[in-house]
Amino acid sequence: MTITTFPLGGDLPVNRLGFGAMRLARNTFDGPARDPGTGRAVLRRAVELGVNHIDTAGFYGVGDVWANEMIRTALTPYPEGLVIATKVGPLLGPTGRPTGQAAPDQLRGLVEGDLRALGLDRLDLVYLRVGAAGGPGGESIGERFAVLAQLREEGLIRHLGVSNVDLAQFQEARSVAPVTAVQNAYADDMALLAECERAGIAYVPYFPLGGGHTPLDTTRLEKVAARLGATVPQVALSALLASSPSVLAIPGTGSVEHLEENLGASGLALGERELAELRG
Ligand SMILES: NC(=O)c1ccc[n+]([C@@H]2O[C@H](COP(=O)([O-])OP(=O)(O)OC[C@H]3O[C@@H](n4cnc5c(N)ncnc54)[C@H](OP(=O)(O)O)[C@@H]3O)[C@@H](O)[C@H]2O)c1
């Protein structure tokens, strides 16, 4: 398939195959810090290969190794058209694992922290990331989303998104301010995806490679990959993008080699036969 662009928020055209920055600083929440020099090389290569949508967060990092810092030092002055999306919500405990949710009055500080760390005057897209690691919590998010809507009114944020939400939380956010993107687990919330498609909202699944384990059937992926002379991650990403025109992929890696492999999915044409085979 040919990777097309998606008009994020109507005015920010991004390639549908982007990059997730979570793995730059460490490969798991408990893992050791990775080499920031390698992280910067990954970022520069991503932009060189056409990535113009980078997903990050102020809480991606450990010690003195942080994704936002790497993005600023590797990519400033930022190239024209590069869209950097961040998330606020989780608060980090001493081990670097998210331990709780920011209260409404803490969100402004988090947004200002992202602005500083990224060296920007305005953030292109900020998601309110709610719930826990296990999925959406179902709690009301209107008050917190209203704080972000206020920051948008003030010009600190261009577009708003929600992350790790269920359909009711998504609708609650939309009743407060326009929602440009939803970032949920690569999962089965088809009603939410359908609503995003209908409304022209981006659906950005996290763990597009299953967090290292593909969410698709490995045997089928391997078969299709072998026939097309492609790799399993490339077929998985191509299938993900083919699943809906609203889907944006943000595969994460701290490796230049894996980055190049993943971006190779943009040249991969999956036909009806392959897609049917992958669906099983
Ligand atoms: N909103 C949220 O709650 C939330 C939660 C999780 C993630 N996210 C966002 O979603 C992005 C993507 O998710 P993710 O990074 O967690 O998971 P992912 O993209 O599904 O998978 C990343 C994992 O796969 C490995 N990997 C990547 N490319 C590979 C390849 N070609 N061959 C073999 N292994 C490969 C990476 O290790 P290497 O680094 O060694 O390549 C890493 O362990 C994140 O970067 C982050 O921006 C958001």
XYZ file of C-alpha atoms and ligand atoms in Angstrom:
328
model
C 0.000 0.000 0.000
C 1.038 3.601 -0.462
C 1.376 5.519 2.765
C -0.716 8.631 2.525
C -0.835 11.684 4.684
C -3.490 12.541 7.236
C -4.584 16.126 8.016
C -4.121 16.152 11.781
C -6.584 18.668 13.189
C -7.381 19.629 9.590
C -4.261 21.751 9.227
C -1.237 19.584 10.020
C -0.610 17.053 7.242
C 1.426 14.144 8.616
C 2.702 10.968 7.027
C 0.607 8.127 8.381
C 3.763 6.252 9.306
C 5.364 8.225 12.122
C 7.593 7.536 15.116
C 7.032 6.864 18.821
C 9.715 8.251 21.130
C 9.029 6.162 24.236
C 11.774 3.638 23.510
C 14.536 6.209 23.006
C 15.360 6.608 26.679
C 14.734 3.030 27.855
C 13.137 -0.041 26.354
C 10.792 -0.737 29.286
C 9.681 1.308 32.282
C 12.121 -0.686 34.414
C 14.945 -0.996 31.902
C 18.299 0.803 32.031
C 18.786 4.150 30.324
C 19.787 3.926 26.691
C 22.553 5.926 25.042
C 21.201 9.408 24.203
C 23.649 9.703 21.274
C 22.003 6.690 19.650
C 18.580 8.159 20.415
C 19.515 11.376 18.644
C 20.806 9.379 15.646
C 17.469 7.528 15.483
C 15.569 10.825 15.523
C 17.703 12.429 12.814
C 17.429 9.358 10.610
C 13.651 9.267 11.121
C 13.279 12.840 9.894
C 15.710 12.150 7.041
C 13.491 9.248 5.952
C 10.364 11.407 5.924
C 8.888 11.058 9.414
C 7.022 14.257 10.285
C 4.951 13.014 13.233
C 6.798 12.201 16.445
C 4.879 11.049 19.489
C 6.521 11.761 22.837
C 5.830 12.630 26.495
C 7.547 14.481 29.297
C 7.511 11.251 31.302
C 9.535 9.197 28.786
C 12.884 8.916 30.454
C 14.960 8.085 33.471
C 17.711 9.893 35.410
C 19.153 12.413 33.013
C 18.090 10.612 29.819
C 14.796 11.986 28.513
C 13.082 11.664 25.141
C 12.069 15.337 24.922
C 15.601 16.458 25.627
C 16.874 14.191 22.827
C 14.245 15.526 20.430
C 15.221 19.138 21.152
C 18.954 18.573 20.936
C 18.770 16.331 17.850
C 16.236 18.208 15.780
C 16.341 21.933 16.527
C 15.943 24.066 14.551
C 12.926 21.918 13.813
C 12.258 21.232 10.133
C 9.212 22.852 8.611
C 6.142 20.655 8.976
C 7.418 18.449 11.802
C 4.553 17.691 14.201
C 5.470 16.759 17.767
C 2.687 15.301 19.887
C 3.016 15.046 23.667
C 0.940 13.634 26.490
C 0.218 14.881 29.973
C -1.558 13.135 32.829
C 0.644 10.491 34.431
C 2.906 11.451 37.338
C 6.134 9.511 37.788
C 7.193 7.795 40.985
C 10.810 7.520 42.152
C 11.582 4.499 39.922
C 10.348 6.285 36.819
C 7.129 4.286 36.680
C 3.851 6.238 36.423
C 2.248 6.161 39.873
C -0.722 8.492 39.677
C -2.665 11.043 37.717
C -2.031 14.772 37.719
C -4.754 16.862 39.337
C -6.331 19.566 37.161
C -4.176 22.268 38.753
C -0.972 20.361 37.901
C -1.617 20.159 34.149
C -0.483 23.681 33.285
C 2.916 22.989 34.861
C 3.262 19.771 32.859
C 2.433 21.518 29.581
C 4.882 24.307 30.394
C 7.512 21.648 31.187
C 6.995 20.078 27.739
C 7.278 23.478 26.069
C 10.580 24.110 27.840
C 12.005 20.630 27.257
C 11.118 20.693 23.558
C 12.122 24.334 23.057
C 8.747 25.321 21.622
C 6.340 28.240 22.098
C 3.343 26.122 21.223
C 2.742 22.369 21.270
C 1.140 20.953 18.104
C -0.869 18.245 19.827
C -1.287 17.431 23.509
C -3.135 14.339 24.648
C -4.712 14.051 28.054
C -3.504 10.574 29.005
C -5.845 9.042 31.581
C -6.457 5.669 33.211
C -3.875 3.111 34.227
C -1.610 0.676 32.401
C -4.434 -1.865 32.209
C -6.669 0.413 30.126
C -9.257 3.155 30.511
C -10.552 3.704 34.034
C -13.954 5.121 33.073
C -13.622 8.172 35.327
C -14.873 11.619 34.318
C -12.172 13.511 32.415
C -14.075 16.727 31.675
C -12.450 18.884 34.351
C -8.906 17.958 33.312
C -9.683 18.269 29.619
C -11.137 21.732 30.254
C -7.768 22.818 31.681
C -6.059 21.764 28.434
C -8.814 23.503 26.444
C -8.030 26.689 28.382
C -4.305 26.337 27.569
C -5.284 25.922 23.929
C -7.316 29.119 24.112
C -4.219 30.830 25.528
C -2.166 29.654 22.519
C 0.097 27.171 24.314
C -1.420 24.213 22.450
C -2.643 23.915 18.869
C -4.696 20.701 19.044
C -5.975 18.386 21.762
C -6.209 14.636 22.018
C -7.218 12.000 24.530
C -5.394 8.801 25.337
C -6.381 5.524 26.959
C -10.061 6.421 26.950
C -13.322 4.597 26.447
C -16.087 5.834 24.165
C -17.916 7.707 26.954
C -14.732 9.537 28.011
C -14.015 10.418 24.377
C -17.506 11.883 24.002
C -17.158 13.748 27.302
C -13.925 15.354 26.059
C -15.576 16.295 22.762
C -18.331 18.075 24.663
C -15.620 20.309 26.188
C -13.417 21.087 23.164
C -12.559 19.645 19.724
C -10.625 16.381 19.853
C -8.066 15.932 17.075
C -6.659 12.516 17.939
C -7.252 9.469 20.107
C -4.305 7.391 21.285
C -5.441 4.052 22.630
C -3.949 0.594 22.923
C -3.905 -1.352 19.692
C -7.085 -3.029 20.686
C -10.609 -3.856 19.860
C -12.456 -0.601 20.524
C -13.980 -0.649 17.080
C -16.871 1.675 18.031
C -14.379 4.371 18.981
C -12.361 3.832 15.818
C -15.539 4.056 13.725
C -16.456 7.322 15.430
C -12.967 8.707 14.715
C -13.319 7.736 11.047
C -16.726 9.403 10.854
C -15.468 12.627 12.439
C -12.078 12.828 10.672
C -10.233 12.298 13.961
C -6.891 10.488 13.963
C -6.748 7.143 15.750
C -3.176 6.507 16.889
C -2.782 3.029 18.348
C -0.001 2.665 20.839
C 1.966 -0.605 20.807
C 1.585 -0.775 16.985
C 4.096 -3.615 17.103
C 2.484 -4.997 20.222
C 5.197 -3.454 22.370
C 7.683 -5.803 20.748
C 5.259 -8.692 20.264
C 3.081 -8.320 17.240
C -0.655 -8.251 18.020
C -1.345 -10.143 14.787
C -0.986 -13.856 14.304
C 2.748 -14.447 13.891
C 2.468 -17.483 11.645
C 0.244 -15.626 9.172
C 2.502 -12.572 9.285
C 5.574 -14.681 8.639
C 3.925 -16.364 5.683
C 2.894 -13.079 4.061
C 6.251 -11.492 4.861
C 8.178 -14.368 3.268
C 6.046 -14.253 0.126
C 6.497 -10.479 -0.280
C 10.170 -10.448 0.663
C 9.325 -8.188 3.605
C 9.765 -8.518 7.367
C 7.149 -9.258 10.025
C 7.170 -5.704 11.523
C 6.792 -4.243 8.020
C 3.780 -6.421 7.260
C 2.268 -5.704 10.696
C 2.617 -1.929 10.203
C 1.304 -2.030 6.672
C -1.719 -4.072 7.806
C -2.347 -1.635 10.644
C -2.367 1.316 8.249
C -4.631 -0.570 5.887
C -7.135 -1.199 8.699
C -8.533 2.351 8.610
C -7.744 5.650 6.869
C -7.854 7.295 10.310
C -5.046 5.172 11.724
C -1.611 6.730 12.196
C 1.207 4.359 13.127
C 3.874 5.421 15.632
C 6.196 2.412 15.981
C 8.777 2.939 18.703
C 12.421 1.958 18.646
C 15.774 2.994 20.003
C 17.607 1.366 17.116
C 18.487 2.929 13.748
C 18.348 -0.515 12.160
C 14.829 -1.205 13.468
C 13.726 2.299 12.498
C 14.866 1.784 8.911
C 13.167 -1.594 8.821
C 9.900 -0.185 10.191
C 9.835 2.749 7.793
C 10.324 0.250 4.983
C 6.640 -0.557 5.529
C 5.833 2.584 3.542
C 6.931 0.842 0.361
C 4.998 -2.332 1.041
C 1.874 -3.022 -0.959
C -0.545 -5.364 0.801
C -3.276 -6.531 -1.527
C -6.734 -7.862 -0.687
C -5.313 -11.379 -0.705
C -2.726 -10.586 1.976
C -5.145 -8.592 4.117
C -7.700 -11.412 4.025
C -4.977 -13.910 4.865
C -3.843 -11.821 7.844
C -7.423 -11.469 9.120
C -7.698 -15.255 9.021
N -0.604 6.661 25.258
C -0.031 5.685 25.903
O -0.451 5.299 26.974
C 1.143 4.981 25.291
C 1.590 3.764 25.827
C 2.671 3.141 25.195
C 3.269 3.719 24.084
N 2.815 4.912 23.608
C 3.394 5.527 22.384
O 3.308 4.577 21.338
C 4.597 4.415 20.739
C 4.722 3.012 20.212
O 4.589 2.066 21.248
P 5.814 1.262 21.831
O 7.098 1.890 21.420
O 5.571 1.099 23.270
O 5.624 -0.189 21.209
P 5.807 -0.776 19.739
O 6.068 0.287 18.752
O 4.651 -1.678 19.525
O 7.083 -1.713 19.919
C 8.301 -1.189 20.355
C 9.156 -2.376 20.804
O 9.408 -3.191 19.674
C 10.806 -3.248 19.419
N 10.962 -3.049 17.979
C 10.658 -1.958 17.224
N 10.916 -2.168 15.934
C 11.394 -3.422 15.846
C 11.859 -4.221 14.771
N 11.862 -3.760 13.501
N 12.299 -5.483 15.033
C 12.304 -5.962 16.295
N 11.876 -5.263 17.379
C 11.436 -3.997 17.150
C 11.424 -2.106 20.207
O 12.703 -2.451 20.658
P 13.989 -1.640 20.071
O 13.917 -0.273 20.670
O 15.151 -2.415 20.568
O 13.849 -1.618 18.589
C 10.470 -1.987 21.379
O 10.791 -2.906 22.386
C 5.563 4.729 21.890
O 6.864 4.981 21.425
C 4.856 5.911 22.519
O 5.157 7.097 21.782
C 1.754 5.532 24.185
